XYZ file of C-alpha atoms in Angstrom:
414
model
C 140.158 33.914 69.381
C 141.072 36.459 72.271
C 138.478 36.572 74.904
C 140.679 38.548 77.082
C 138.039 41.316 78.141
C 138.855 45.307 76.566
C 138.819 48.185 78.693
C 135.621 48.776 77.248
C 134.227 45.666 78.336
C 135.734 45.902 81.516
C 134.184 48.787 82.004
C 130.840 47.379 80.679
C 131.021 44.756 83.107
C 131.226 47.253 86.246
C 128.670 49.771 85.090
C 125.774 46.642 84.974
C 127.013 44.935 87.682
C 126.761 48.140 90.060
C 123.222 48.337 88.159
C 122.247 45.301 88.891
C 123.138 45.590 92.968
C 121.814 48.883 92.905
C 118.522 48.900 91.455
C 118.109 45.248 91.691
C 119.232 43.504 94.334
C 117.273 44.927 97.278
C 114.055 44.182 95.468
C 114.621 40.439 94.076
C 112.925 38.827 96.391
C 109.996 40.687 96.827
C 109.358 40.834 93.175
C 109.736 36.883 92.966
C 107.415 36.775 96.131
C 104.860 38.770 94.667
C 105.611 37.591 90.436
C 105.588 41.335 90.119
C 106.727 42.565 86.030
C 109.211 45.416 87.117
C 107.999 47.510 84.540
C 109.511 50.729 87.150
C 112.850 49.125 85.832
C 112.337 49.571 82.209
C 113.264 52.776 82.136
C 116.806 52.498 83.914
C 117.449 49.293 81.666
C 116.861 51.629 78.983
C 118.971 54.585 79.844
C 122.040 52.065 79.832
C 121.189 50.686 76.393
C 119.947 47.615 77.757
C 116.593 47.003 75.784
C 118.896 47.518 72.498
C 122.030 46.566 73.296
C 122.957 45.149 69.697
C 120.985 47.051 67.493
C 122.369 49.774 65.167
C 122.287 53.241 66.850
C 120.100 54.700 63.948
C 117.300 52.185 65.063
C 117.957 54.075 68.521
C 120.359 50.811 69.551
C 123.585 50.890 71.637
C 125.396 49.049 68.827
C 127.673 46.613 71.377
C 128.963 42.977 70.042
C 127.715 39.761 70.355
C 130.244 39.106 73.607
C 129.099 42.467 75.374
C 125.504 41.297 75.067
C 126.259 38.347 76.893
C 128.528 40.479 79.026
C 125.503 42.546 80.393
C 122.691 39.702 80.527
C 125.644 37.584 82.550
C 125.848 40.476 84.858
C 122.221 40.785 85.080
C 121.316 37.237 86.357
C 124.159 36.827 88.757
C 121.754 39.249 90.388
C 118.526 38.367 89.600
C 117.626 35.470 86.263
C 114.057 36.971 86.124
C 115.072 40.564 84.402
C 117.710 38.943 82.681
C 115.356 36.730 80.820
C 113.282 39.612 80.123
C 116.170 41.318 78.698
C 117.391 38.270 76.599
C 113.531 37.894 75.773
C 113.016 41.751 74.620
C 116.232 41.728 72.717
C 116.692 38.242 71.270
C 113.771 37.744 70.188
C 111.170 39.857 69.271
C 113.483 42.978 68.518
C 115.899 40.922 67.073
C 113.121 39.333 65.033
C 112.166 42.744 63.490
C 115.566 43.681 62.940
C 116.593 40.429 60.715
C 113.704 40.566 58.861
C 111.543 43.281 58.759
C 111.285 46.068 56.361
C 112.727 49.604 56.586
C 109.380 50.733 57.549
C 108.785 48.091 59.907
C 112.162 48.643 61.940
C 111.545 52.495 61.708
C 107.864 51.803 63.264
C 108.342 48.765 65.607
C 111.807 48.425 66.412
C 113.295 51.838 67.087
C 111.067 52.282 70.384
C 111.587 48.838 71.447
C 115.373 49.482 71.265
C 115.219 52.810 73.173
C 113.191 50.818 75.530
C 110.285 52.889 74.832
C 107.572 49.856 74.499
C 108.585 46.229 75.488
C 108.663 42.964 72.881
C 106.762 39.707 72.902
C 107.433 36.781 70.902
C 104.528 33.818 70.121
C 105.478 30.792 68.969
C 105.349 28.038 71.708
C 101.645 26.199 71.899
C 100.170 24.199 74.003
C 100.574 21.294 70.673
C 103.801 22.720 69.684
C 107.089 24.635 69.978
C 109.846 24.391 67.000
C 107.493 21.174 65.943
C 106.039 23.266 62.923
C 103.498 20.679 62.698
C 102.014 20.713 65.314
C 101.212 24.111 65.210
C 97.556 25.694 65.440
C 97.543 29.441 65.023
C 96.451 30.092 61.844
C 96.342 33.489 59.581
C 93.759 33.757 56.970
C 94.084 36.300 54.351
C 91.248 38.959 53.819
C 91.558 40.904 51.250
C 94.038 43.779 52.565
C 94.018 41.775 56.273
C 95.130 38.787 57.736
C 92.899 37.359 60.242
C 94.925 35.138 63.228
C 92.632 32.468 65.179
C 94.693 30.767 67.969
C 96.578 31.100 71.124
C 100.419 30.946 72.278
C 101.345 29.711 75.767
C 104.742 30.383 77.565
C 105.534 33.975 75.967
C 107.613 36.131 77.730
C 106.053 39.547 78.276
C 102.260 38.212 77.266
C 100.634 40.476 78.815
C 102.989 43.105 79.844
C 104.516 43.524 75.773
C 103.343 46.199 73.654
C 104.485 44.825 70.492
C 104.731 40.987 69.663
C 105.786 39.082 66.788
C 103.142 36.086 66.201
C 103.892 32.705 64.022
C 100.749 31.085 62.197
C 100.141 28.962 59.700
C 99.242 30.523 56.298
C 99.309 27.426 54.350
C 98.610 24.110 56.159
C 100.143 22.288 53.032
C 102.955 23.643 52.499
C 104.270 22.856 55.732
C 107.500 24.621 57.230
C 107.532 26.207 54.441
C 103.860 27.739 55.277
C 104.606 29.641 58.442
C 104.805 32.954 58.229
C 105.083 35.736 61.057
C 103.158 38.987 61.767
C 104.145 42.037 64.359
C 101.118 42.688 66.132
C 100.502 45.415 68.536
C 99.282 45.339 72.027
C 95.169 46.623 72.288
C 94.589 45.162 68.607
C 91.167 43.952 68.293
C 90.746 40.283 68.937
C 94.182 39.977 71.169
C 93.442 39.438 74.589
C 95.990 37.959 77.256
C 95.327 35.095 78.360
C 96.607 32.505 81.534
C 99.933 33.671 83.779
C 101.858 31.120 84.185
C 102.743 30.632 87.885
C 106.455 29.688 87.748
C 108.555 27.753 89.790
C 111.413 30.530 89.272
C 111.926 33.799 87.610
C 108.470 34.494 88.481
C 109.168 38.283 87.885
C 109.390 37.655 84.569
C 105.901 37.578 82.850
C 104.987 34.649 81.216
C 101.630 34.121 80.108
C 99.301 33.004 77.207
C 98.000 35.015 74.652
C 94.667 34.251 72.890
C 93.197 35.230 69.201
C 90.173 35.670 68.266
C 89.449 36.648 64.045
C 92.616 39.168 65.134
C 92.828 41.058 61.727
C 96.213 42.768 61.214
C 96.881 45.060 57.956
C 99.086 43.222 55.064
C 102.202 44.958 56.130
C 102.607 43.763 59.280
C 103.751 40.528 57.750
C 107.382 40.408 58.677
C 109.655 38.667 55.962
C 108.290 37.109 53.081
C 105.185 34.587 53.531
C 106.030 31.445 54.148
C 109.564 31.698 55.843
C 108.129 32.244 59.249
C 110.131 28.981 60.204
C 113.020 29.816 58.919
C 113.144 33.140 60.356
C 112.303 31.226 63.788
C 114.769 28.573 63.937
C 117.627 31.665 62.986
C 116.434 34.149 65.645
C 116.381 30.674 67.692
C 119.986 30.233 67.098
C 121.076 33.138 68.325
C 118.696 33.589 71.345
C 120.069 30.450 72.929
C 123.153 32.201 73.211
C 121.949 35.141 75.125
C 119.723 32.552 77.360
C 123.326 30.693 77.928
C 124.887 33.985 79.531
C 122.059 34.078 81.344
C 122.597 30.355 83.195
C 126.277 31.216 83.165
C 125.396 34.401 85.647
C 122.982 32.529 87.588
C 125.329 29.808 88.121
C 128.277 32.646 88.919
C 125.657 34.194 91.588
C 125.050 30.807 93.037
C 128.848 30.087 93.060
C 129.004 33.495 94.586
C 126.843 32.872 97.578
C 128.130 29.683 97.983
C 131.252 30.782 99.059
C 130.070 33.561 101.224
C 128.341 30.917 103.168
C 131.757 28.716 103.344
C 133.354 31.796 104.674
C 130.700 32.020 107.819
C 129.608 28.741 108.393
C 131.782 27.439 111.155
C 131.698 23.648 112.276
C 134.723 21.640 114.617
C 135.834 25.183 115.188
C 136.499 26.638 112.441
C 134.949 27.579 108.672
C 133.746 25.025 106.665
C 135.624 26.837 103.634
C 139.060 26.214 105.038
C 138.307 21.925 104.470
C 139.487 20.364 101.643
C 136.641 18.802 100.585
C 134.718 21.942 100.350
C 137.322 23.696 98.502
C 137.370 21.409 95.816
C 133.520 21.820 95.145
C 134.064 25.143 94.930
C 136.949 25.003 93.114
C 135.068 22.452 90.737
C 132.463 24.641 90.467
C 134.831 27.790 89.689
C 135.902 25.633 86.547
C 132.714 24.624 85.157
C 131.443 28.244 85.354
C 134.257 29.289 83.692
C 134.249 26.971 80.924
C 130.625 27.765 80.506
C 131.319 31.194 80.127
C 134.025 30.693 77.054
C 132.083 28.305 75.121
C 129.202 31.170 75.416
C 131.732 33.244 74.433
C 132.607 31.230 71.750
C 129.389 30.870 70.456
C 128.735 34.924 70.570
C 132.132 35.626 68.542
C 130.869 32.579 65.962
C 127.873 34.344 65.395
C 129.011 37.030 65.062
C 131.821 36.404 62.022
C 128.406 34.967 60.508
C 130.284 31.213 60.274
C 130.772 28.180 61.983
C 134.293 26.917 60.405
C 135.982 26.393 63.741
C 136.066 22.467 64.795
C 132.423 21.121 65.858
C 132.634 19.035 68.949
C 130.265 16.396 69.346
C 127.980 17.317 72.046
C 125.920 14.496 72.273
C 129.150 11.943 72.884
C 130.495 14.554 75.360
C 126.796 14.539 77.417
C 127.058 10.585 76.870
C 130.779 10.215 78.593
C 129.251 12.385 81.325
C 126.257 10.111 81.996
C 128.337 7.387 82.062
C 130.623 9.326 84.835
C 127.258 9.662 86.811
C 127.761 13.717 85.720
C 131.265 13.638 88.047
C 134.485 14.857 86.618
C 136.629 11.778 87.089
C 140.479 12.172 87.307
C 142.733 11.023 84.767
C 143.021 7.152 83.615
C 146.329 6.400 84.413
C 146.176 3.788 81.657
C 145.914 6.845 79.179
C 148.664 8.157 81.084
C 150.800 5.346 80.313
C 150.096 4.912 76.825
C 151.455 8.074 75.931
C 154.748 7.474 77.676
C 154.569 4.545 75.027
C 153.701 1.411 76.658
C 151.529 -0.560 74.992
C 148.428 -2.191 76.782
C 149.980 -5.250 78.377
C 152.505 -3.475 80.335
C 150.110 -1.381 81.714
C 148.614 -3.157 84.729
C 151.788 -4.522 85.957
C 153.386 -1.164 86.077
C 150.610 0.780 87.749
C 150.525 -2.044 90.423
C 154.467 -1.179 90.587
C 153.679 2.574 91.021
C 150.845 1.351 93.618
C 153.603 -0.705 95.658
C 156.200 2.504 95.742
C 153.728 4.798 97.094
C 152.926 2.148 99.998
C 156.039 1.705 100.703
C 157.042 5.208 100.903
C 153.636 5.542 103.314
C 154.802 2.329 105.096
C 158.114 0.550 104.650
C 157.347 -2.418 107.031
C 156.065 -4.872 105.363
C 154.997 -7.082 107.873
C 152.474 -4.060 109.201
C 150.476 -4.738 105.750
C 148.409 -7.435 104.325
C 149.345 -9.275 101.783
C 148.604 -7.214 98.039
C 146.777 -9.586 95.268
C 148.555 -9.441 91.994
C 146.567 -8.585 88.789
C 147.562 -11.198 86.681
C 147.207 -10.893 82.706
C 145.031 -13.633 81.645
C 146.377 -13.615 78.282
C 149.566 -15.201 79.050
C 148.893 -16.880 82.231
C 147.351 -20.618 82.237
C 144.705 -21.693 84.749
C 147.317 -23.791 86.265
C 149.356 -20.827 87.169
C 146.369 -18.904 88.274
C 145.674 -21.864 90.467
C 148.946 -21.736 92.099
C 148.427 -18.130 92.758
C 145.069 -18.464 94.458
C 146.635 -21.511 96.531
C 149.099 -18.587 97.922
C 146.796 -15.543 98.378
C 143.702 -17.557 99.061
C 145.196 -19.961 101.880
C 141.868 -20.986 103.144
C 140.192 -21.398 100.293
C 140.765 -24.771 98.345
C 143.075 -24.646 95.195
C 139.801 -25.540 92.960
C 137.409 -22.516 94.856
C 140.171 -20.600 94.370
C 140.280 -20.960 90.860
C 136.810 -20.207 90.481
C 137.310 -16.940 92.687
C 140.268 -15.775 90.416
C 139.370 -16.426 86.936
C 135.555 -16.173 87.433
C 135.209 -19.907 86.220
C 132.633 -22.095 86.960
């Protein structure tokens, strides 16, 4: 795996990014202010093949890779998170829904304007019971002779009331169940669909987010997308690849942060001079600098994965990785020196005794009068050492403290 960036991608990367502080920038917060959709936007997202960035060019796509979609929503939310998401949400989802697993017709009908950016894609499947819990999912869709009739309601979907075509999950056989969830593309002004609550966000609040009711919604038989009963399979795939486009999306928020972070380390003076030029505020940056970056492979990563259609490079463990962090109190730690030793070959009873020798050089080096200094305690290895001798130490480092207390103190006796 290269992930050295092409010309083309380089090139990618500065048209959005001078998009985004164009056309976005100067209006961020006022949209977030007033939780405005910036449906004025739409257009100019569309002209640079953003509402279709990885769809085929006969759908009316722009055809780029898995890494240049992340490339452009990355660029996006380093400017502004709230039309990134709607751009992840537009084109990961409900597109991208259509596009895996809807007919010729139904990609001709539905998915070529959503590419060209022509309409704008919803996606139901969060409830207030349930999200990727099939079970506990309400929505149902009855069939009716050439109809299917959807009763229910989705919370949390992007573009709820602002989408002109969504892509709804309900339950078409309670029994069967994953295996009898199937989804529907249903368009925006249908009888019986009606927009319900907007959320009122604590952030990307320019982003719509909303609930969506229905109410004996009848939709023809061919707006089934798939076969019926794979809804939740279709789900958890169009899932799998979503979360990478919403992980470019925290990595550019997080390189926007970094971003003003350091602007403001660059002004902020204190003891006469900028706070950026003290070491302890270049190392969170530079701390930060790293994580972003390692975010941004493993995104990568995940994009070029997807992308050869396989997973045969080496799975890490995620869950044992989060688990060392929590026990690290979510702080990168430096290296254990004792790891350090081992691989020089020392095996583990040699290693206190020569990191308190390393410990002794450096204070030495720092200060070579040793009558300036207090006196060092000596780790002792309680594996080879009897209490008598530990006894005899404490008596020496521990003058004031009575050979038996002393004993206590050292070995943790009683």
């Amino acid at each position: 795996m290269d992930f050295r960036p092409t010309e083309e991608q380089e090139l990618l990367r500065r048209s959005v990014r001078e998009f985004a502080e164009t056309e976005i920038r100067p209006h961020v917060r006022e949209w977030d202010q007033d939780q405005h959709f910036p449906s004025e936007l739409m257009p100019k997202l569309a002209s640079l093949g953003l509402l279709g960035i990885q769809f085929p060019e006969q759908y009316g796509g722009a055809a780029m890779s898995a890494i240049d979609y992340c490339i452009c929503i990355e660029e996006i939310a380093r400017v502004d998170p709230s039309v990134a998401l709607s751009v992840a949400a537009h084109n990961g989802l409900c597109s991208s829904h259509i596009f895996l697993f809807g007919s010729e017709d139904q990609k001709q009908q539905y998915l070529t304007p959503l590419a060209r950016g022509e309409k704008i894609g919803a996606w139901g499947l969060t409830e207030s019971t349930s999200g990727s819990d099939a079970a506990g999912m309400r929505t149902t869709a009855t069939r009716a002779g050439d109809c299917w009739v959807i009763n229910g309601s989705k919370t949390f979907t992007t573009h709820g009331r602002v989408g002109d075509i969504m892509v709804v999950m309900a339950v078409t056989d309670r029994a069967a169940g994953t295996k009898g969830i199937s989804a529907f593309v249903v368009e925006q002004g249908t009888p019986g669909m009606t927009p319900g609550k907007k959320e009122d966000k604590l952030g990307m609040r320019a982003s719509d987010t909303s609930e969506v009711i229905f109410e004996n919604c009848r939709v023809r038989a061919d707006q089934l997308v798939g076969d019926e009963g794979q809804g939740f399979v279709e789900t958890m795939q169009v899932l799998d690849a979503g979360r990478i486009g919403i992980a470019a999306l925290a990595v550019g928020l997080a390189q926007g942060a970094y971003e003003a972070a350091l602007r403001y380390a660059r002004e902020r003076k204190a003891f006469g001079k900028t706070i950026g030029s003290f070491q302890a505020i270049q190392w969170k940056l530079a701390d930060a600098a790293t994580k972003i970056e390692a975010a941004r492979l493993l995104t990568y990563r995940a994009a070029y994965l997807k992308e050869r259609g396989g997973h045969d490079a080496p799975v890490v463990d995620g869950e044992a990785i989060r688990e060392r962090n929590r026990g690290q109190g979510g702080r990168r730690l430096r290296p254990d020196p004792r790891r350090l030793r081992l691989r020089e070959g020392l095996s583990g009873r040699e290693i206190l005794p020569r990191r308190e020798a390393d410990d002794h050089r450096r204070r030495d080096e720092r200060d070579p009068t040793p009558g300036h200094r207090p006196p060092t305690p000596v780790t002792m290895n309680r594996g080879t050492t009897s209490n008598a001798e530990l006894a005899e130490h404490a008596e020496k480092t521990c003058s004031a403290v009575s050979a038996d207390s002393a004993l206590t103190v050292v070995t943790g006796g009683s």
